[in-house]
């Protein structure tokens, strides 16, 4: 198999184990085959696969023109029996006979096809909703807890939410929803909210009894430490001492300040 990004996660040095894409590993496990990665820069390793493109081009398409896809398919269907009647140049067996033996050796397909889906991890909110693609999808409240990581498997038409840990029966599927169109859509199954707090235990006001109104004290009747603080009305009756400016000069030891004989007093 070639080293495409859908199969190989990153390139490594020769001799090291190649890290495979998880989706490719799941696909191979579903159809029961092993992935054998081709060595890097080895075009001859897959020549037998790409050679079929050149054969069809040279024997069916070359030198011809088609007006529709149906006409091209008809030309290919006419050519296939001619090709299968020929002997293959590598194993020298008739192509049609070898193909019949190969088909018998193949295993039957699984009853269900492999589902190709995007896979993402998302946390569960307190309201049991999971955000994906700008929309919200519900999961059962009794099977998850807030901030728990769940795996989202998204297809073009469906959203499947799986737990990262299987339950006692080995099941991981939590919920399945149709994929919402647009953004800002809430896709909720009402039964998923069973188990969330309903608010019945919270204290609520009934309006039967109101607390007594608070009596405001008139000014001047404050008690405690506030009583020592003068209010605006009491401050107008406080006597302010008056002294000449020379008193401040004597206290600071500075040169006396000469003023007009009628020295003003300050408060």
GROMACS .gro file of C-alpha atoms in nm:
model
  267
    1UNK     CA    1   0.000   0.000   0.000
    2UNK     CA    2   0.130   0.347  -0.086
    3UNK     CA    3   0.213   0.603   0.184
    4UNK     CA    4  -0.090   0.827   0.156
    5UNK     CA    5  -0.186   1.056   0.445
    6UNK     CA    6  -0.509   0.867   0.501
    7UNK     CA    7  -0.302   0.557   0.590
    8UNK     CA    8   0.033   0.677   0.728
    9UNK     CA    9   0.036   0.943   1.001
   10UNK     CA   10   0.400   1.041   0.949
   11UNK     CA   11   0.711   0.918   0.772
   12UNK     CA   12   0.984   0.741   0.968
   13UNK     CA   13   1.334   0.615   0.895
   14UNK     CA   14   1.382   0.280   0.718
   15UNK     CA   15   1.344  -0.013   0.956
   16UNK     CA   16   1.117   0.169   1.205
   17UNK     CA   17   0.752   0.083   1.264
   18UNK     CA   18   0.524   0.298   1.050
   19UNK     CA   19   0.255   0.480   1.256
   20UNK     CA   20  -0.077   0.411   1.085
   21UNK     CA   21  -0.386   0.630   1.087
   22UNK     CA   22  -0.643   0.498   1.339
   23UNK     CA   23  -0.922   0.519   1.081
   24UNK     CA   24  -0.721   0.305   0.839
   25UNK     CA   25  -0.652   0.050   1.112
   26UNK     CA   26  -1.022   0.036   1.198
   27UNK     CA   27  -1.114  -0.008   0.831
   28UNK     CA   28  -0.865  -0.293   0.790
   29UNK     CA   29  -0.986  -0.463   1.107
   30UNK     CA   30  -1.350  -0.438   0.998
   31UNK     CA   31  -1.282  -0.612   0.665
   32UNK     CA   32  -1.017  -0.846   0.810
   33UNK     CA   33  -0.705  -0.763   0.611
   34UNK     CA   34  -0.355  -0.645   0.701
   35UNK     CA   35  -0.194  -0.321   0.592
   36UNK     CA   36   0.148  -0.368   0.433
   37UNK     CA   37   0.301  -0.026   0.375
   38UNK     CA   38   0.524   0.008   0.073
   39UNK     CA   39   0.880   0.123   0.130
   40UNK     CA   40   0.948   0.488   0.059
   41UNK     CA   41   1.071   0.582  -0.290
   42UNK     CA   42   0.990   0.235  -0.430
   43UNK     CA   43   0.766   0.298  -0.735
   44UNK     CA   44   0.823  -0.051  -0.875
   45UNK     CA   45   0.656  -0.207  -0.570
   46UNK     CA   46   0.308  -0.104  -0.681
   47UNK     CA   47   0.362  -0.118  -1.055
   48UNK     CA   48   0.113  -0.402  -1.103
   49UNK     CA   49  -0.160  -0.184  -0.958
   50UNK     CA   50  -0.086   0.131  -1.157
   51UNK     CA   51  -0.017  -0.069  -1.473
   52UNK     CA   52  -0.393  -0.132  -1.508
   53UNK     CA   53  -0.446   0.239  -1.568
   54UNK     CA   54  -0.214   0.237  -1.866
   55UNK     CA   55  -0.373  -0.082  -2.004
   56UNK     CA   56  -0.723   0.070  -1.998
   57UNK     CA   57  -0.596   0.394  -2.148
   58UNK     CA   58  -0.412   0.220  -2.436
   59UNK     CA   59  -0.676  -0.044  -2.518
   60UNK     CA   60  -1.004   0.138  -2.446
   61UNK     CA   61  -0.957   0.516  -2.453
   62UNK     CA   62  -0.669   0.578  -2.690
   63UNK     CA   63  -0.775   0.717  -3.030
   64UNK     CA   64  -1.146   0.725  -2.943
   65UNK     CA   65  -1.391   0.994  -2.837
   66UNK     CA   66  -1.708   0.952  -2.633
   67UNK     CA   67  -2.016   1.172  -2.613
   68UNK     CA   68  -2.129   1.049  -2.270
   69UNK     CA   69  -2.017   0.848  -1.971
   70UNK     CA   70  -2.262   0.572  -2.062
   71UNK     CA   71  -2.093   0.531  -2.399
   72UNK     CA   72  -1.753   0.507  -2.230
   73UNK     CA   73  -1.884   0.243  -1.986
   74UNK     CA   74  -2.025   0.042  -2.272
   75UNK     CA   75  -1.688   0.040  -2.449
   76UNK     CA   76  -1.515  -0.076  -2.130
   77UNK     CA   77  -1.772  -0.353  -2.072
   78UNK     CA   78  -1.717  -0.480  -2.427
   79UNK     CA   79  -1.338  -0.487  -2.380
   80UNK     CA   80  -1.331  -0.670  -2.040
   81UNK     CA   81  -1.413  -1.022  -2.180
   82UNK     CA   82  -1.135  -0.981  -2.436
   83UNK     CA   83  -0.890  -0.891  -2.162
   84UNK     CA   84  -0.990  -1.179  -1.937
   85UNK     CA   85  -0.943  -1.430  -2.218
   86UNK     CA   86  -0.572  -1.339  -2.245
   87UNK     CA   87  -0.286  -1.495  -2.047
   88UNK     CA   88  -0.120  -1.275  -1.789
   89UNK     CA   89   0.247  -1.205  -1.865
   90UNK     CA   90   0.361  -1.254  -1.504
   91UNK     CA   91   0.198  -1.580  -1.391
   92UNK     CA   92   0.113  -1.704  -1.745
   93UNK     CA   93  -0.242  -1.796  -1.643
   94UNK     CA   94  -0.566  -1.696  -1.811
   95UNK     CA   95  -0.681  -1.379  -1.637
   96UNK     CA   96  -1.047  -1.481  -1.618
   97UNK     CA   97  -0.969  -1.825  -1.469
   98UNK     CA   98  -0.726  -1.679  -1.214
   99UNK     CA   99  -0.985  -1.416  -1.115
  100UNK     CA  100  -1.247  -1.686  -1.049
  101UNK     CA  101  -1.012  -1.877  -0.817
  102UNK     CA  102  -0.921  -1.556  -0.635
  103UNK     CA  103  -1.287  -1.469  -0.580
  104UNK     CA  104  -1.353  -1.808  -0.419
  105UNK     CA  105  -1.065  -1.753  -0.174
  106UNK     CA  106  -1.202  -1.418  -0.059
  107UNK     CA  107  -1.389  -1.400   0.274
  108UNK     CA  108  -1.752  -1.282   0.283
  109UNK     CA  109  -1.817  -0.917   0.358
  110UNK     CA  110  -1.929  -0.818   0.709
  111UNK     CA  111  -2.306  -0.781   0.758
  112UNK     CA  112  -2.269  -0.406   0.812
  113UNK     CA  113  -2.040  -0.174   0.611
  114UNK     CA  114  -1.763   0.021   0.779
  115UNK     CA  115  -1.883   0.364   0.885
  116UNK     CA  116  -1.641   0.640   0.790
  117UNK     CA  117  -1.682   0.927   1.037
  118UNK     CA  118  -1.501   1.222   1.188
  119UNK     CA  119  -1.383   1.154   1.542
  120UNK     CA  120  -1.344   1.423   1.807
  121UNK     CA  121  -1.327   1.446   2.187
  122UNK     CA  122  -1.555   1.699   2.358
  123UNK     CA  123  -1.639   1.770   2.727
  124UNK     CA  124  -1.991   1.732   2.863
  125UNK     CA  125  -2.153   2.046   3.007
  126UNK     CA  126  -2.345   2.072   3.335
  127UNK     CA  127  -2.668   2.059   3.134
  128UNK     CA  128  -2.561   1.729   2.966
  129UNK     CA  129  -2.505   1.901   2.631
  130UNK     CA  130  -2.202   1.850   2.409
  131UNK     CA  131  -2.090   2.119   2.167
  132UNK     CA  132  -1.985   2.026   1.813
  133UNK     CA  133  -1.984   2.228   1.494
  134UNK     CA  134  -2.153   2.528   1.658
  135UNK     CA  135  -2.447   2.315   1.780
  136UNK     CA  136  -2.540   2.131   2.102
  137UNK     CA  137  -2.631   1.763   2.136
  138UNK     CA  138  -2.766   1.591   2.449
  139UNK     CA  139  -2.636   1.281   2.628
  140UNK     CA  140  -2.801   1.086   2.913
  141UNK     CA  141  -2.746   1.263   3.245
  142UNK     CA  142  -2.735   0.935   3.439
  143UNK     CA  143  -2.448   0.796   3.231
  144UNK     CA  144  -2.211   1.094   3.226
  145UNK     CA  145  -2.075   1.360   3.458
  146UNK     CA  146  -1.987   1.725   3.395
  147UNK     CA  147  -1.654   1.785   3.219
  148UNK     CA  148  -1.632   1.419   3.116
  149UNK     CA  149  -1.478   1.367   2.773
  150UNK     CA  150  -1.692   1.183   2.518
  151UNK     CA  151  -1.607   1.080   2.163
  152UNK     CA  152  -1.809   1.228   1.878
  153UNK     CA  153  -1.838   1.026   1.558
  154UNK     CA  154  -1.987   1.253   1.295
  155UNK     CA  155  -2.106   1.162   0.948
  156UNK     CA  156  -2.279   1.385   0.694
  157UNK     CA  157  -2.622   1.305   0.839
  158UNK     CA  158  -2.566   1.166   1.189
  159UNK     CA  159  -2.397   1.246   1.520
  160UNK     CA  160  -2.307   0.956   1.749
  161UNK     CA  161  -2.173   1.019   2.098
  162UNK     CA  162  -1.966   0.743   2.263
  163UNK     CA  163  -1.813   0.705   2.605
  164UNK     CA  164  -1.437   0.654   2.615
  165UNK     CA  165  -1.489   0.367   2.864
  166UNK     CA  166  -1.723   0.077   2.792
  167UNK     CA  167  -1.992  -0.016   3.043
  168UNK     CA  168  -2.044  -0.359   3.201
  169UNK     CA  169  -2.195  -0.493   2.878
  170UNK     CA  170  -1.911  -0.355   2.663
  171UNK     CA  171  -2.129  -0.082   2.511
  172UNK     CA  172  -1.992   0.270   2.452
  173UNK     CA  173  -2.276   0.436   2.256
  174UNK     CA  174  -2.447   0.711   2.460
  175UNK     CA  175  -2.675   0.882   2.209
  176UNK     CA  176  -2.748   0.917   1.838
  177UNK     CA  177  -2.885   1.238   1.684
  178UNK     CA  178  -2.947   1.366   1.331
  179UNK     CA  179  -2.680   1.617   1.237
  180UNK     CA  180  -2.807   1.972   1.273
  181UNK     CA  181  -2.808   2.207   0.975
  182UNK     CA  182  -2.655   2.549   1.036
  183UNK     CA  183  -2.532   2.678   1.370
  184UNK     CA  184  -2.685   2.756   1.707
  185UNK     CA  185  -2.919   2.452   1.706
  186UNK     CA  186  -2.996   2.246   2.019
  187UNK     CA  187  -3.068   1.880   1.943
  188UNK     CA  188  -3.209   1.742   2.269
  189UNK     CA  189  -3.386   1.422   2.367
  190UNK     CA  190  -3.600   1.506   2.671
  191UNK     CA  191  -3.533   1.173   2.844
  192UNK     CA  192  -3.161   1.256   2.859
  193UNK     CA  193  -3.233   1.523   3.125
  194UNK     CA  194  -3.367   1.267   3.374
  195UNK     CA  195  -3.136   1.285   3.673
  196UNK     CA  196  -3.047   1.653   3.650
  197UNK     CA  197  -3.125   1.874   3.957
  198UNK     CA  198  -3.481   2.008   3.938
  199UNK     CA  199  -3.441   2.289   4.193
  200UNK     CA  200  -3.710   2.150   4.427
  201UNK     CA  201  -3.471   2.155   4.723
  202UNK     CA  202  -3.380   2.521   4.688
  203UNK     CA  203  -3.523   2.782   4.930
  204UNK     CA  204  -3.775   3.011   4.767
  205UNK     CA  205  -3.974   3.315   4.887
  206UNK     CA  206  -4.349   3.269   4.920
  207UNK     CA  207  -4.452   3.631   4.992
  208UNK     CA  208  -4.656   3.534   5.301
  209UNK     CA  209  -4.447   3.732   5.550
  210UNK     CA  210  -4.222   4.029   5.501
  211UNK     CA  211  -3.945   4.136   5.739
  212UNK     CA  212  -4.027   4.441   5.957
  213UNK     CA  213  -3.927   4.771   5.800
  214UNK     CA  214  -3.600   4.915   5.915
  215UNK     CA  215  -3.641   5.229   6.132
  216UNK     CA  216  -3.410   5.509   6.036
  217UNK     CA  217  -3.261   5.696   6.330
  218UNK     CA  218  -3.290   6.074   6.321
  219UNK     CA  219  -2.970   6.267   6.290
  220UNK     CA  220  -2.790   6.314   6.617
  221UNK     CA  221  -2.914   5.984   6.768
  222UNK     CA  222  -2.645   5.758   6.624
  223UNK     CA  223  -2.495   5.513   6.869
  224UNK     CA  224  -2.158   5.346   6.892
  225UNK     CA  225  -1.851   5.478   6.711
  226UNK     CA  226  -2.065   5.679   6.468
  227UNK     CA  227  -2.185   5.901   6.749
  228UNK     CA  228  -1.840   6.060   6.782
  229UNK     CA  229  -1.845   6.169   6.419
  230UNK     CA  230  -1.994   6.519   6.383
  231UNK     CA  231  -2.264   6.560   6.128
  232UNK     CA  232  -2.303   6.862   5.906
  233UNK     CA  233  -2.549   7.037   6.138
  234UNK     CA  234  -2.328   6.994   6.448
  235UNK     CA  235  -2.013   7.107   6.265
  236UNK     CA  236  -2.154   7.460   6.225
  237UNK     CA  237  -2.148   7.511   6.604
  238UNK     CA  238  -1.784   7.407   6.667
  239UNK     CA  239  -1.565   7.691   6.793
  240UNK     CA  240  -1.238   7.730   6.600
  241UNK     CA  241  -0.931   7.869   6.779
  242UNK     CA  242  -0.755   8.175   6.637
  243UNK     CA  243  -0.384   8.265   6.675
  244UNK     CA  244  -0.144   8.511   6.504
  245UNK     CA  245   0.102   8.396   6.234
  246UNK     CA  246   0.399   8.476   6.459
  247UNK     CA  247   0.315   8.170   6.665
  248UNK     CA  248   0.397   7.945   6.370
  249UNK     CA  249   0.725   8.134   6.308
  250UNK     CA  250   0.834   8.073   6.667
  251UNK     CA  251   0.743   7.705   6.648
  252UNK     CA  252   0.935   7.645   6.324
  253UNK     CA  253   1.228   7.875   6.407
  254UNK     CA  254   1.197   8.068   6.084
  255UNK     CA  255   1.232   8.441   6.025
  256UNK     CA  256   0.925   8.634   6.134
  257UNK     CA  257   0.695   8.716   5.847
  258UNK     CA  258   0.642   9.097   5.821
  259UNK     CA  259   0.289   9.196   5.741
  260UNK     CA  260   0.075   9.504   5.754
  261UNK     CA  261   0.027   9.647   6.104
  262UNK     CA  262  -0.319   9.499   6.105
  263UNK     CA  263  -0.196   9.139   6.106
  264UNK     CA  264  -0.456   8.894   5.988
  265UNK     CA  265  -0.534   8.595   6.200
  266UNK     CA  266  -0.584   8.258   6.068
  267UNK     CA  267  -0.790   7.977   6.197
   0.00000   0.00000   0.00000
